[in-house]
Short mmCIF file of C-alpha atoms and ligand atoms in Angstrom, two decimals:
data_model
loop_
_atom_site.label_atom_id
_atom_site.label_comp_id
_atom_site.label_asym_id
_atom_site.label_seq_id
_atom_site.Cartn_x
_atom_site.Cartn_y
_atom_site.Cartn_z
CA MET A 1 33.92 -5.52 -3.59
CA LYS A 2 32.95 -9.17 -4.00
CA ASN A 3 34.29 -9.95 -0.48
CA GLN A 4 32.20 -7.27 1.22
CA PRO A 5 29.39 -8.78 3.34
CA ALA A 6 25.90 -8.27 1.93
CA LYS A 7 23.89 -5.33 3.30
CA ILE A 8 20.86 -6.66 5.17
CA TYR A 9 17.31 -5.36 4.69
CA GLY A 10 14.03 -6.89 5.80
CA VAL A 11 10.32 -6.76 6.49
CA LEU A 12 9.00 -6.77 10.06
CA GLY A 13 5.47 -8.04 10.72
CA ASN A 14 3.38 -10.79 12.25
CA PRO A 15 2.42 -12.98 10.46
CA ILE A 16 4.95 -12.49 7.67
CA GLN A 17 5.60 -15.88 6.03
CA HIS A 18 3.34 -15.11 3.02
CA SER A 19 4.90 -11.71 2.30
CA LEU A 20 5.97 -11.15 -1.30
CA SER A 21 8.33 -8.33 -0.31
CA PRO A 22 11.43 -10.59 -0.02
CA VAL A 23 11.19 -11.95 -3.59
CA MET A 24 10.37 -8.49 -4.95
CA HIS A 25 13.22 -6.64 -3.20
CA ASN A 26 15.82 -9.39 -3.64
CA ALA A 27 15.11 -9.43 -7.39
CA ALA A 28 15.41 -5.63 -7.52
CA PHE A 29 18.73 -5.68 -5.62
CA GLU A 30 20.12 -8.34 -7.93
CA ALA A 31 18.98 -6.51 -11.07
CA ALA A 32 20.67 -3.33 -9.79
CA GLY A 33 23.92 -5.22 -9.01
CA ILE A 34 23.65 -4.39 -5.28
CA ASN A 35 25.14 -6.89 -2.83
CA ALA A 36 22.16 -7.04 -0.44
CA LEU A 37 19.84 -9.56 1.15
CA TYR A 38 16.22 -8.86 2.14
CA VAL A 39 14.78 -11.13 4.86
CA ALA A 40 11.34 -11.66 6.44
CA PHE A 41 11.43 -11.09 10.23
CA GLU A 42 8.38 -12.38 12.11
CA SER A 43 8.32 -11.04 15.67
CA SER A 44 5.97 -10.35 18.54
CA ASP A 45 8.63 -8.21 20.27
CA LEU A 46 8.57 -4.85 18.52
CA GLU A 47 10.98 -3.02 20.83
CA GLY A 48 13.50 -5.89 20.70
CA SER A 49 13.23 -6.02 16.91
CA ILE A 50 13.96 -2.31 16.52
CA ASP A 51 16.87 -2.54 19.00
CA GLY A 52 18.12 -5.51 16.95
CA MET A 53 17.92 -3.46 13.74
CA ARG A 54 20.16 -0.82 15.33
CA ALA A 55 22.55 -3.32 16.95
CA LEU A 56 22.99 -5.45 13.83
CA GLY A 57 23.20 -2.57 11.39
CA ILE A 58 20.21 -3.66 9.30
CA ARG A 59 20.10 -0.93 6.61
CA GLY A 60 16.40 -0.73 5.94
CA MET A 61 13.15 -2.31 7.04
CA SER A 62 9.64 -2.55 5.64
CA VAL A 63 7.04 -2.49 8.40
CA THR A 64 3.67 -4.17 8.07
CA ILE A 65 0.67 -5.35 10.09
CA PRO A 66 0.43 -5.04 13.11
CA PHE A 67 3.33 -2.58 13.66
CA LYS A 68 2.71 0.34 11.27
CA THR A 69 1.53 2.68 14.03
CA SER A 70 3.07 1.14 17.16
CA VAL A 71 6.61 1.36 15.70
CA ILE A 72 6.57 5.18 15.71
CA PRO A 73 7.68 5.79 19.35
CA HIS A 74 10.67 3.47 18.82
CA LEU A 75 12.16 5.54 15.97
CA ASP A 76 14.56 8.49 16.16
CA ALA A 77 12.94 10.61 13.46
CA LEU A 78 9.86 10.71 11.27
CA ASP A 79 9.43 11.99 7.75
CA PRO A 80 6.73 14.73 7.85
CA LEU A 81 4.43 12.72 5.57
CA ALA A 82 4.57 9.63 7.83
CA GLU A 83 4.00 11.89 10.84
CA ARG A 84 0.86 13.39 9.32
CA ILE A 85 -0.48 10.00 8.18
CA GLY A 86 0.35 8.52 11.60
CA ALA A 87 1.80 5.30 10.15
CA VAL A 88 5.21 4.03 9.03
CA ASN A 89 5.81 1.30 6.43
CA THR A 90 9.53 1.96 5.83
CA ILE A 91 12.55 2.52 8.10
CA LEU A 92 15.88 3.88 6.90
CA ASN A 93 18.92 3.27 9.13
CA GLU A 94 21.28 6.24 8.79
CA ASN A 95 24.34 5.19 10.85
CA GLY A 96 22.22 3.95 13.75
CA ARG A 97 19.62 6.72 13.53
CA LEU A 98 16.30 5.18 12.47
CA LYS A 99 13.94 7.35 10.42
CA GLY A 100 10.38 6.32 9.51
CA TYR A 101 8.65 6.95 6.18
CA ASN A 102 5.35 6.00 4.58
CA THR A 103 5.32 4.96 0.91
CA ASP A 104 1.87 3.24 0.83
CA GLY A 105 -0.17 6.26 -0.25
CA LEU A 106 2.43 7.52 -2.72
CA GLY A 107 2.66 4.03 -4.24
CA ALA A 108 -1.10 3.98 -4.76
CA MET A 109 -1.09 7.44 -6.35
CA LYS A 110 1.81 6.53 -8.67
CA ALA A 111 -0.12 3.43 -9.76
CA LEU A 112 -3.21 5.59 -10.36
CA GLN A 113 -1.16 8.11 -12.37
CA THR A 114 -0.41 5.41 -14.95
CA LYS A 115 -4.09 5.77 -16.01
CA ILE A 116 -5.31 9.21 -14.92
CA GLU A 117 -4.01 12.53 -13.58
CA PRO A 118 -5.43 12.71 -10.01
CA ALA A 119 -5.63 16.52 -9.60
CA GLY A 120 -9.21 17.77 -9.71
CA LYS A 121 -10.74 14.27 -10.07
CA ARG A 122 -13.53 13.02 -7.83
CA CYS A 123 -12.69 9.74 -6.07
CA VAL A 124 -14.54 7.39 -3.75
CA LEU A 125 -12.53 5.32 -1.30
CA VAL A 126 -14.28 2.07 -0.39
CA GLY A 127 -13.21 1.26 3.18
CA ALA A 128 -11.82 3.32 6.05
CA GLY A 129 -8.99 1.23 7.52
CA GLY A 130 -5.21 1.68 7.48
CA ALA A 131 -4.83 1.39 3.70
CA ALA A 132 -7.62 3.92 3.08
CA ARG A 133 -5.96 6.38 5.47
CA GLY A 134 -2.61 6.38 3.63
CA ILE A 135 -4.16 6.38 0.15
CA GLY A 136 -6.72 9.04 1.09
CA PHE A 137 -4.06 11.29 2.55
CA MET A 138 -1.93 11.23 -0.61
CA ALA A 139 -5.03 11.54 -2.81
CA ARG A 140 -5.88 14.80 -0.98
CA GLU A 141 -2.26 15.98 -1.28
CA MET A 142 -2.51 15.44 -5.04
CA GLY A 143 -5.67 17.49 -5.31
CA MET A 144 -8.36 14.80 -5.55
CA GLU A 145 -11.86 15.46 -4.29
CA LEU A 146 -12.64 12.54 -1.95
CA VAL A 147 -15.69 10.71 -0.61
CA ILE A 148 -15.39 7.89 1.96
CA ALA A 149 -17.81 4.95 1.57
CA ASN A 150 -17.61 2.53 4.49
CA ARG A 151 -19.70 -0.23 6.09
CA SER A 152 -19.44 1.04 9.66
CA MET A 153 -20.42 4.64 10.23
CA ASP A 154 -18.02 5.34 13.13
CA ARG A 155 -14.84 4.39 11.25
CA GLY A 156 -16.09 5.99 8.03
CA LEU A 157 -16.91 9.28 9.75
CA ALA A 158 -13.59 9.29 11.64
CA LEU A 159 -11.61 8.96 8.40
CA ALA A 160 -13.81 11.50 6.61
CA ASP A 161 -13.16 13.89 9.49
CA PHE A 162 -9.38 13.30 9.27
CA LEU A 163 -9.38 13.82 5.49
CA GLU A 164 -11.91 16.69 5.67
CA CYS A 165 -14.21 15.10 3.12
CA PRO A 166 -17.79 13.70 3.00
CA PHE A 167 -18.84 10.22 4.15
CA ILE A 168 -21.52 8.00 2.62
CA PRO A 169 -22.70 4.62 3.97
CA LEU A 170 -21.41 1.81 1.73
CA GLU A 171 -24.95 0.65 0.84
CA ARG A 172 -25.59 4.06 -0.78
CA ILE A 173 -22.48 4.05 -2.97
CA ARG A 174 -24.51 3.96 -6.22
CA GLU A 175 -25.82 7.45 -5.46
CA ILE A 176 -22.50 9.19 -6.08
CA ARG A 177 -20.83 10.16 -9.37
CA VAL A 178 -17.04 9.79 -9.42
CA ASN A 179 -14.12 9.57 -11.87
CA VAL A 180 -12.15 7.12 -9.71
CA MET A 181 -13.08 4.29 -7.32
CA ILE A 182 -10.42 2.76 -5.04
CA GLN A 183 -11.28 -0.43 -3.14
CA THR A 184 -9.35 -0.73 0.16
CA THR A 185 -11.21 -3.45 2.12
CA PRO A 186 -10.00 -7.08 2.35
CA VAL A 187 -13.27 -8.28 0.73
CA GLY A 188 -12.50 -10.46 -2.32
CA MET A 189 -9.09 -11.67 -1.14
CA PHE A 190 -8.02 -15.26 -1.67
CA PRO A 191 -9.72 -17.67 -0.80
CA HIS A 192 -13.00 -15.62 -0.86
CA GLU A 193 -12.54 -14.60 -4.47
CA ASP A 194 -16.25 -14.34 -5.37
CA ALA A 195 -16.93 -11.66 -2.78
CA SER A 196 -17.11 -7.91 -3.49
CA PRO A 197 -17.85 -5.02 -1.10
CA VAL A 198 -19.96 -3.21 -3.75
CA PRO A 199 -22.83 -4.25 -6.06
CA ASP A 200 -21.80 -5.30 -9.58
CA ASN A 201 -23.87 -2.51 -11.15
CA VAL A 202 -21.96 0.33 -9.43
CA PHE A 203 -19.47 0.86 -12.30
CA ARG A 204 -19.77 3.36 -15.15
CA LYS A 205 -17.53 2.91 -18.16
CA GLU A 206 -15.75 6.26 -17.87
CA MET A 207 -14.37 5.38 -14.40
CA VAL A 208 -10.81 4.37 -13.45
CA VAL A 209 -11.06 1.59 -10.85
CA MET A 210 -8.25 0.37 -8.58
CA ASP A 211 -8.17 -2.44 -6.01
CA ALA A 212 -5.67 -2.59 -3.10
CA ILE A 213 -5.90 -6.41 -3.13
CA TYR A 214 -3.28 -8.23 -5.23
CA ASN A 215 -4.14 -11.86 -4.43
CA PRO A 216 -5.94 -12.70 -6.67
CA LEU A 217 -4.37 -10.43 -9.30
CA GLU A 218 -7.88 -9.68 -10.62
CA THR A 219 -10.57 -9.63 -7.94
CA HIS A 220 -14.29 -10.03 -8.63
CA PHE A 221 -14.49 -6.25 -8.05
CA LEU A 222 -11.89 -5.49 -10.76
CA ARG A 223 -13.20 -8.11 -13.20
CA THR A 224 -16.70 -6.62 -12.99
CA ALA A 225 -15.30 -3.10 -13.42
CA ARG A 226 -13.35 -4.20 -16.50
CA ALA A 227 -16.43 -5.95 -17.94
CA SER A 228 -18.32 -2.67 -17.43
CA GLY A 229 -15.78 -0.85 -19.60
CA CYS A 230 -13.70 0.77 -16.84
CA ASP A 231 -9.93 1.21 -16.93
CA THR A 232 -8.64 -1.00 -14.07
CA ILE A 233 -5.49 -1.14 -11.92
CA SER A 234 -4.58 -4.18 -9.81
CA GLY A 235 -3.32 -3.92 -6.22
CA LEU A 236 -0.12 -5.45 -7.59
CA GLU A 237 0.74 -2.09 -9.18
CA MET A 238 0.21 -0.34 -5.86
CA PHE A 239 2.38 -2.94 -4.13
CA ILE A 240 5.19 -2.59 -6.68
CA HIS A 241 5.12 1.21 -6.62
CA GLN A 242 5.26 1.38 -2.81
CA GLY A 243 8.16 -1.11 -2.91
CA ALA A 244 9.95 0.96 -5.56
CA GLU A 245 9.66 4.04 -3.32
CA GLN A 246 11.21 2.02 -0.47
CA PHE A 247 14.06 0.93 -2.74
CA ARG A 248 14.74 4.58 -3.70
CA LEU A 249 14.85 5.63 -0.03
CA TRP A 250 17.27 2.84 0.88
CA THR A 251 19.62 2.99 -2.13
CA GLY A 252 19.08 6.35 -3.85
CA LEU A 253 18.56 4.36 -7.08
CA ASN A 254 15.56 3.59 -9.28
CA PRO A 255 14.77 -0.16 -9.24
CA SER A 256 13.71 -2.15 -12.29
CA MET A 257 9.96 -2.20 -11.84
CA ASP A 258 9.64 -4.69 -14.69
CA VAL A 259 11.80 -7.16 -12.74
CA MET A 260 9.80 -6.55 -9.54
CA ARG A 261 6.49 -7.02 -11.37
CA ALA A 262 7.67 -10.17 -13.15
CA VAL A 263 8.79 -12.07 -10.03
CA VAL A 264 5.69 -11.22 -8.03
CA THR A 265 3.32 -11.97 -10.92
CA ASN A 266 5.06 -15.29 -11.44
CA ILE A 267 4.32 -16.32 -7.84
CA LEU A 268 0.72 -15.08 -7.83
CA LYS A 269 -0.09 -16.90 -11.08
P1 NAP B 1 -8.18 -2.71 7.85
O1 NAP B 1 -7.47 -1.57 8.52
O2 NAP B 1 -8.53 -3.92 8.62
O3 NAP B 1 -9.52 -2.06 7.19
C1 NAP B 1 -10.53 -2.83 6.77
C2 NAP B 1 -11.65 -1.98 6.10
O4 NAP B 1 -12.40 -2.91 5.34
C3 NAP B 1 -12.61 -1.30 7.06
O5 NAP B 1 -13.04 -0.08 6.52
C4 NAP B 1 -13.76 -2.30 7.14
O6 NAP B 1 -15.02 -1.70 7.36
C5 NAP B 1 -13.76 -2.83 5.72
N1 NAP B 1 -14.37 -4.17 5.66
C6 NAP B 1 -13.89 -5.32 6.19
N2 NAP B 1 -14.72 -6.35 5.91
C7 NAP B 1 -15.76 -5.82 5.21
C8 NAP B 1 -16.93 -6.37 4.63
N3 NAP B 1 -17.22 -7.69 4.74
N4 NAP B 1 -17.74 -5.55 3.96
C9 NAP B 1 -17.48 -4.23 3.83
N5 NAP B 1 -16.39 -3.64 4.36
C10 NAP B 1 -15.52 -4.43 5.03
O7 NAP B 1 -7.32 -3.24 6.61
P2 NAP B 1 -6.19 -2.45 5.77
O8 NAP B 1 -4.89 -2.56 6.49
O9 NAP B 1 -6.73 -1.11 5.44
O10 NAP B 1 -6.06 -3.38 4.48
C11 NAP B 1 -7.14 -3.52 3.58
C12 NAP B 1 -6.69 -4.25 2.32
O11 NAP B 1 -5.71 -3.49 1.62
C13 NAP B 1 -6.05 -5.62 2.56
O12 NAP B 1 -6.59 -6.51 1.61
C14 NAP B 1 -4.59 -5.39 2.29
O13 NAP B 1 -3.95 -6.56 1.81
C15 NAP B 1 -4.65 -4.33 1.21
N6 NAP B 1 -3.40 -3.55 1.10
C16 NAP B 1 -2.74 -3.58 -0.07
C17 NAP B 1 -1.58 -2.84 -0.24
C18 NAP B 1 -0.85 -2.88 -1.55
O14 NAP B 1 0.31 -2.45 -1.61
N7 NAP B 1 -1.47 -3.33 -2.62
C19 NAP B 1 -1.08 -2.05 0.81
C20 NAP B 1 -1.80 -2.04 2.03
C21 NAP B 1 -2.97 -2.80 2.15
P3 NAP B 1 -15.65 -1.51 8.86
O15 NAP B 1 -15.12 -0.19 9.34
O16 NAP B 1 -17.10 -1.53 8.62
O17 NAP B 1 -15.16 -2.68 9.68
#
């Protein structure tokens, strides 16, 4: 067993050097006693990278910006959920047959479920980009009542149309009453940590508030929500839960989420 070569996994994106996926997955493999190595692959040649995955027998791949949609025609099969979302963040190599999955939305919902049961709750999604699409799709699947709040009307309306839910311009977000608010824009990311896409007085203390951003661990948005009495969830939880779903797809095992959380938190602190 010890002499077997390590199974290779990786993340494909561009840029990729700041990705926290390698430390997270390598720690999870080690904790599970699996002889595997997870590598960051930066590439501008998507087709060549996918051919390389097949040729080299790379067992599994995370897929990130800018390839989540463009990778689809290069795969052999798609999980129905990834097909309906229209984006792939995970590839499983089953003896040379590459199948695409999407764990982003499920990861977000699992993180949310640590604080509130989604079914029947009213939720506003701030933003209408790729992250909002995956999260919104799973939120609908789990029975949430959604509203999209976005800066630009065209993108906001397009996502609201896809999710069959109402749209409200971002500047009118204070007009709606919700149980859950999920922030999916890049506003407030390091190094612009004082920025927030919503006014500070938007929060009500009975709300559960989640941010997709995990650097910083607590954004201005989340800090203000917490100070207003809301229950808050960092983007780190979403990141760890989507990674745990990837690990399950690749290995059939449950990873140690405590180990994953600890290594990533250590770096971000
Ligand atoms: P994206 O597709 O580029 O979407 C960006 C969205 O943010 C759009 O709706 C855009 O609105 C809005 N936006 C951008 N700048 C804004 C501003 N100054 N004010 C108001 N709205 C603004 O990005 P994405 O791929 O969805 O990613 C968004 C964030 O989610 C990133 O920070 C990413 O790191 C994070 N993320 C986290 C995880 C995780 O596991 N925790 C997973 C995926 C993504 P317009 O339509 O008006 O341009």
